[in-house]
């Protein structure tokens, strides 16, 4: 019963965590496709909407569909679905990561996004794309354990925006104001680091259970 409950709660929690960036992405899409007025906040997106729309579409599919890969009972009952979903998740994750890298490198970023935050974004996007590539290579070799580990790491990085929303909201609630650019960058980096730490714990826990 405990395993069945966890099998439902984990994907549900991941869907909740992804809700804020998914909703924010939907608002951005409506803004870009609805002829909204150009403001300092959206000018760089209006100037080059294609990578923004690709990033939002990739992230939405990747985070929502990927949550169901963490439901063990669902995967066991529908193994064909798991494989079919994987064929969607890898390209959607790569689109999200590569479009994010493009925006970081070539968009006219606000002053507060330069420096450390740019480094974190480049590192996270590159690591996500690399993890997806390594996960794909592993399953082509039929190395299921390594495939699972790399895909968990990739998903953890892809969920960074959800954890960032939680940490930034907690900062605002605690201080009553927006974070200084350095603090904001550190909170973003901490979110990716926290997600990766949880991913490594899950990977090692599964390895111990399998070996037992």
mmCIF file of C-alpha atoms in Angstrom:
data_model
loop_
_atom_site.group_PDB
_atom_site.id
_atom_site.type_symbol
_atom_site.label_atom_id
_atom_site.label_comp_id
_atom_site.label_asym_id
_atom_site.label_seq_id
_atom_site.Cartn_x
_atom_site.Cartn_y
_atom_site.Cartn_z
ATOM 1 C CA UNK A 1 0.000 0.000 0.000
ATOM 2 C CA UNK A 2 2.861 2.390 0.813
ATOM 3 C CA UNK A 3 4.493 1.741 -2.583
ATOM 4 C CA UNK A 4 1.147 2.280 -4.356
ATOM 5 C CA UNK A 5 0.632 5.576 -2.527
ATOM 6 C CA UNK A 6 4.165 6.756 -3.338
ATOM 7 C CA UNK A 7 3.633 5.755 -6.960
ATOM 8 C CA UNK A 8 0.755 8.237 -7.112
ATOM 9 C CA UNK A 9 2.201 10.993 -4.945
ATOM 10 C CA UNK A 10 5.562 11.327 -6.737
ATOM 11 C CA UNK A 11 4.181 12.132 -10.209
ATOM 12 C CA UNK A 12 1.480 14.306 -8.625
ATOM 13 C CA UNK A 13 4.146 16.286 -6.751
ATOM 14 C CA UNK A 14 6.203 16.683 -9.913
ATOM 15 C CA UNK A 15 3.160 17.960 -11.789
ATOM 16 C CA UNK A 16 2.509 20.507 -9.038
ATOM 17 C CA UNK A 17 6.168 21.611 -9.123
ATOM 18 C CA UNK A 18 6.019 22.071 -12.888
ATOM 19 C CA UNK A 19 2.738 24.031 -12.745
ATOM 20 C CA UNK A 20 4.250 27.481 -12.170
ATOM 21 C CA UNK A 21 6.724 27.445 -15.101
ATOM 22 C CA UNK A 22 4.152 25.761 -17.362
ATOM 23 C CA UNK A 23 1.542 28.405 -16.551
ATOM 24 C CA UNK A 24 4.122 31.194 -16.919
ATOM 25 C CA UNK A 25 5.084 29.729 -20.284
ATOM 26 C CA UNK A 26 1.451 29.681 -21.407
ATOM 27 C CA UNK A 27 1.097 33.338 -20.425
ATOM 28 C CA UNK A 28 4.254 34.176 -22.403
ATOM 29 C CA UNK A 29 2.946 32.318 -25.467
ATOM 30 C CA UNK A 30 -0.342 34.228 -25.266
ATOM 31 C CA UNK A 31 1.620 37.461 -24.986
ATOM 32 C CA UNK A 32 3.809 36.726 -28.001
ATOM 33 C CA UNK A 33 1.007 35.457 -30.215
ATOM 34 C CA UNK A 34 -1.619 37.967 -29.121
ATOM 35 C CA UNK A 35 0.117 41.170 -30.190
ATOM 36 C CA UNK A 36 0.865 42.445 -26.678
ATOM 37 C CA UNK A 37 2.589 45.814 -26.273
ATOM 38 C CA UNK A 38 6.392 45.713 -26.240
ATOM 39 C CA UNK A 39 7.851 46.400 -22.799
ATOM 40 C CA UNK A 40 11.397 46.230 -21.371
ATOM 41 C CA UNK A 41 10.430 42.867 -19.860
ATOM 42 C CA UNK A 42 9.378 41.209 -23.125
ATOM 43 C CA UNK A 43 11.324 43.125 -25.791
ATOM 44 C CA UNK A 44 13.998 40.433 -26.192
ATOM 45 C CA UNK A 45 11.337 37.750 -26.606
ATOM 46 C CA UNK A 46 9.401 39.773 -29.185
ATOM 47 C CA UNK A 47 12.641 40.362 -31.104
ATOM 48 C CA UNK A 48 13.297 36.599 -31.394
ATOM 49 C CA UNK A 49 10.134 34.651 -30.530
ATOM 50 C CA UNK A 50 11.051 31.304 -32.164
ATOM 51 C CA UNK A 51 13.521 30.047 -29.514
ATOM 52 C CA UNK A 52 11.213 31.238 -26.739
ATOM 53 C CA UNK A 53 8.234 29.349 -28.149
ATOM 54 C CA UNK A 54 10.369 26.249 -28.778
ATOM 55 C CA UNK A 55 11.715 26.382 -25.228
ATOM 56 C CA UNK A 56 8.250 26.737 -23.708
ATOM 57 C CA UNK A 57 6.788 23.924 -25.829
ATOM 58 C CA UNK A 58 9.727 21.638 -25.049
ATOM 59 C CA UNK A 59 9.646 22.330 -21.312
ATOM 60 C CA UNK A 60 5.880 21.864 -21.090
ATOM 61 C CA UNK A 61 5.879 18.489 -22.833
ATOM 62 C CA UNK A 62 9.041 17.335 -21.067
ATOM 63 C CA UNK A 63 8.033 18.192 -17.501
ATOM 64 C CA UNK A 64 4.393 17.083 -17.718
ATOM 65 C CA UNK A 65 4.914 13.858 -19.663
ATOM 66 C CA UNK A 66 8.105 13.074 -17.764
ATOM 67 C CA UNK A 67 6.305 13.123 -14.412
ATOM 68 C CA UNK A 68 4.465 9.911 -15.342
ATOM 69 C CA UNK A 69 7.770 8.108 -15.897
ATOM 70 C CA UNK A 70 8.161 8.210 -12.119
ATOM 71 C CA UNK A 71 5.047 6.101 -11.530
ATOM 72 C CA UNK A 72 6.466 2.531 -11.245
ATOM 73 C CA UNK A 73 3.103 0.784 -11.335
ATOM 74 C CA UNK A 74 2.024 2.712 -14.408
ATOM 75 C CA UNK A 75 5.260 1.802 -16.196
ATOM 76 C CA UNK A 76 4.916 -1.872 -15.306
ATOM 77 C CA UNK A 77 1.320 -2.043 -16.505
ATOM 78 C CA UNK A 78 2.049 -0.173 -19.729
ATOM 79 C CA UNK A 79 5.663 -0.841 -20.816
ATOM 80 C CA UNK A 80 4.853 0.117 -24.404
ATOM 81 C CA UNK A 81 3.637 3.510 -23.193
ATOM 82 C CA UNK A 82 6.909 4.034 -21.309
ATOM 83 C CA UNK A 83 8.941 3.431 -24.461
ATOM 84 C CA UNK A 84 6.660 5.585 -26.616
ATOM 85 C CA UNK A 85 6.807 8.417 -24.095
ATOM 86 C CA UNK A 86 10.597 8.175 -24.071
ATOM 87 C CA UNK A 87 10.656 8.782 -27.818
ATOM 88 C CA UNK A 88 8.834 12.061 -27.179
ATOM 89 C CA UNK A 89 10.709 13.037 -24.023
ATOM 90 C CA UNK A 90 14.233 12.929 -25.441
ATOM 91 C CA UNK A 91 13.588 15.300 -28.394
ATOM 92 C CA UNK A 92 11.353 17.605 -26.339
ATOM 93 C CA UNK A 93 14.001 17.786 -23.600
ATOM 94 C CA UNK A 94 16.724 18.519 -26.143
ATOM 95 C CA UNK A 95 14.600 21.259 -27.728
ATOM 96 C CA UNK A 96 14.028 22.817 -24.290
ATOM 97 C CA UNK A 97 17.722 22.658 -23.350
ATOM 98 C CA UNK A 98 19.121 23.864 -26.682
ATOM 99 C CA UNK A 99 16.587 26.674 -27.048
ATOM 100 C CA UNK A 100 17.399 27.771 -23.508
ATOM 101 C CA UNK A 101 21.109 27.797 -24.347
ATOM 102 C CA UNK A 102 20.418 29.835 -27.491
ATOM 103 C CA UNK A 103 18.478 32.442 -25.512
ATOM 104 C CA UNK A 104 21.204 32.635 -22.867
ATOM 105 C CA UNK A 105 23.936 33.121 -25.454
ATOM 106 C CA UNK A 106 22.226 35.358 -28.011
ATOM 107 C CA UNK A 107 19.329 37.211 -26.338
ATOM 108 C CA UNK A 108 19.735 40.737 -25.026
ATOM 109 C CA UNK A 109 19.632 39.712 -21.366
ATOM 110 C CA UNK A 110 18.747 42.129 -18.560
ATOM 111 C CA UNK A 111 21.733 43.419 -16.584
ATOM 112 C CA UNK A 112 20.772 41.310 -13.569
ATOM 113 C CA UNK A 113 20.907 38.111 -15.630
ATOM 114 C CA UNK A 114 24.510 38.573 -16.707
ATOM 115 C CA UNK A 115 27.473 37.072 -14.934
ATOM 116 C CA UNK A 116 26.929 34.211 -12.489
ATOM 117 C CA UNK A 117 23.339 33.490 -13.516
ATOM 118 C CA UNK A 118 24.438 33.154 -17.145
ATOM 119 C CA UNK A 119 27.129 30.687 -16.069
ATOM 120 C CA UNK A 120 24.574 28.637 -14.127
ATOM 121 C CA UNK A 121 22.152 28.616 -17.068
ATOM 122 C CA UNK A 122 24.820 27.547 -19.531
ATOM 123 C CA UNK A 123 26.000 24.799 -17.184
ATOM 124 C CA UNK A 124 22.471 23.519 -16.495
ATOM 125 C CA UNK A 125 21.400 23.574 -20.155
ATOM 126 C CA UNK A 126 24.574 21.850 -21.307
ATOM 127 C CA UNK A 127 24.323 19.236 -18.545
ATOM 128 C CA UNK A 128 20.683 18.549 -19.375
ATOM 129 C CA UNK A 129 21.396 18.075 -23.087
ATOM 130 C CA UNK A 130 24.424 15.918 -22.268
ATOM 131 C CA UNK A 131 22.454 13.774 -19.822
ATOM 132 C CA UNK A 132 19.749 13.153 -22.412
ATOM 133 C CA UNK A 133 22.351 12.167 -25.000
ATOM 134 C CA UNK A 134 24.058 9.806 -22.540
ATOM 135 C CA UNK A 135 20.713 8.329 -21.513
ATOM 136 C CA UNK A 136 19.812 7.674 -25.142
ATOM 137 C CA UNK A 137 23.218 6.111 -25.819
ATOM 138 C CA UNK A 138 22.831 3.870 -22.764
ATOM 139 C CA UNK A 139 19.442 2.481 -23.780
ATOM 140 C CA UNK A 140 20.698 1.823 -27.309
ATOM 141 C CA UNK A 141 23.333 -0.378 -25.628
ATOM 142 C CA UNK A 142 20.508 -1.904 -23.526
ATOM 143 C CA UNK A 143 22.153 -0.596 -20.363
ATOM 144 C CA UNK A 144 18.932 0.085 -18.480
ATOM 145 C CA UNK A 145 20.540 1.125 -15.183
ATOM 146 C CA UNK A 146 22.701 3.853 -16.754
ATOM 147 C CA UNK A 147 19.827 4.933 -18.996
ATOM 148 C CA UNK A 148 17.578 5.397 -15.976
ATOM 149 C CA UNK A 149 20.264 7.301 -14.050
ATOM 150 C CA UNK A 150 21.005 9.763 -16.848
ATOM 151 C CA UNK A 151 17.322 10.335 -17.564
ATOM 152 C CA UNK A 152 16.644 11.064 -13.886
ATOM 153 C CA UNK A 153 19.478 13.617 -13.878
ATOM 154 C CA UNK A 154 18.161 15.225 -17.065
ATOM 155 C CA UNK A 155 14.654 15.486 -15.632
ATOM 156 C CA UNK A 156 15.988 16.991 -12.397
ATOM 157 C CA UNK A 157 17.724 19.721 -14.398
ATOM 158 C CA UNK A 158 14.640 20.271 -16.552
ATOM 159 C CA UNK A 159 12.567 20.816 -13.396
ATOM 160 C CA UNK A 160 14.894 23.580 -12.236
ATOM 161 C CA UNK A 161 12.398 26.340 -13.013
ATOM 162 C CA UNK A 162 9.824 24.802 -10.677
ATOM 163 C CA UNK A 163 12.246 24.655 -7.754
ATOM 164 C CA UNK A 164 13.480 28.151 -8.565
ATOM 165 C CA UNK A 165 9.914 29.446 -8.311
ATOM 166 C CA UNK A 166 9.616 27.869 -4.849
ATOM 167 C CA UNK A 167 12.933 29.264 -3.595
ATOM 168 C CA UNK A 168 12.345 32.746 -5.012
ATOM 169 C CA UNK A 169 8.841 32.814 -3.504
ATOM 170 C CA UNK A 170 10.289 31.788 -0.134
ATOM 171 C CA UNK A 171 12.894 34.573 -0.416
ATOM 172 C CA UNK A 172 10.182 37.131 -1.192
ATOM 173 C CA UNK A 173 8.031 35.908 1.720
ATOM 174 C CA UNK A 174 10.989 36.079 4.106
ATOM 175 C CA UNK A 175 12.399 39.451 3.003
ATOM 176 C CA UNK A 176 9.401 41.225 1.518
ATOM 177 C CA UNK A 177 11.343 42.213 -1.583
ATOM 178 C CA UNK A 178 12.933 40.915 -4.761
ATOM 179 C CA UNK A 179 16.306 39.224 -4.516
ATOM 180 C CA UNK A 180 19.500 41.147 -5.323
ATOM 181 C CA UNK A 181 20.984 39.932 -8.648
ATOM 182 C CA UNK A 182 23.704 37.952 -6.835
ATOM 183 C CA UNK A 183 21.205 36.399 -4.429
ATOM 184 C CA UNK A 184 18.875 35.653 -7.340
ATOM 185 C CA UNK A 185 21.685 33.913 -9.232
ATOM 186 C CA UNK A 186 22.619 31.883 -6.155
ATOM 187 C CA UNK A 187 18.990 30.866 -5.613
ATOM 188 C CA UNK A 188 18.767 29.690 -9.221
ATOM 189 C CA UNK A 189 21.983 27.715 -8.830
ATOM 190 C CA UNK A 190 20.799 26.274 -5.514
ATOM 191 C CA UNK A 191 17.592 25.066 -7.165
ATOM 192 C CA UNK A 192 19.481 23.113 -9.817
ATOM 193 C CA UNK A 193 21.888 21.812 -7.171
ATOM 194 C CA UNK A 194 19.030 20.719 -4.912
ATOM 195 C CA UNK A 195 17.291 18.913 -7.766
ATOM 196 C CA UNK A 196 20.497 17.111 -8.714
ATOM 197 C CA UNK A 197 21.123 16.115 -5.086
ATOM 198 C CA UNK A 198 17.639 14.569 -4.903
ATOM 199 C CA UNK A 199 18.225 12.849 -8.254
ATOM 200 C CA UNK A 200 21.483 11.297 -7.023
ATOM 201 C CA UNK A 201 19.752 10.105 -3.853
ATOM 202 C CA UNK A 202 17.017 8.455 -5.930
ATOM 203 C CA UNK A 203 19.568 6.834 -8.263
ATOM 204 C CA UNK A 204 21.598 5.395 -5.388
ATOM 205 C CA UNK A 205 18.517 4.258 -3.495
ATOM 206 C CA UNK A 206 17.275 2.354 -6.535
ATOM 207 C CA UNK A 207 20.708 0.817 -7.021
ATOM 208 C CA UNK A 208 20.725 -0.432 -3.403
ATOM 209 C CA UNK A 209 17.216 -1.891 -3.763
ATOM 210 C CA UNK A 210 18.166 -3.641 -7.007
ATOM 211 C CA UNK A 211 21.338 -5.059 -5.477
ATOM 212 C CA UNK A 212 19.570 -6.297 -2.325
#
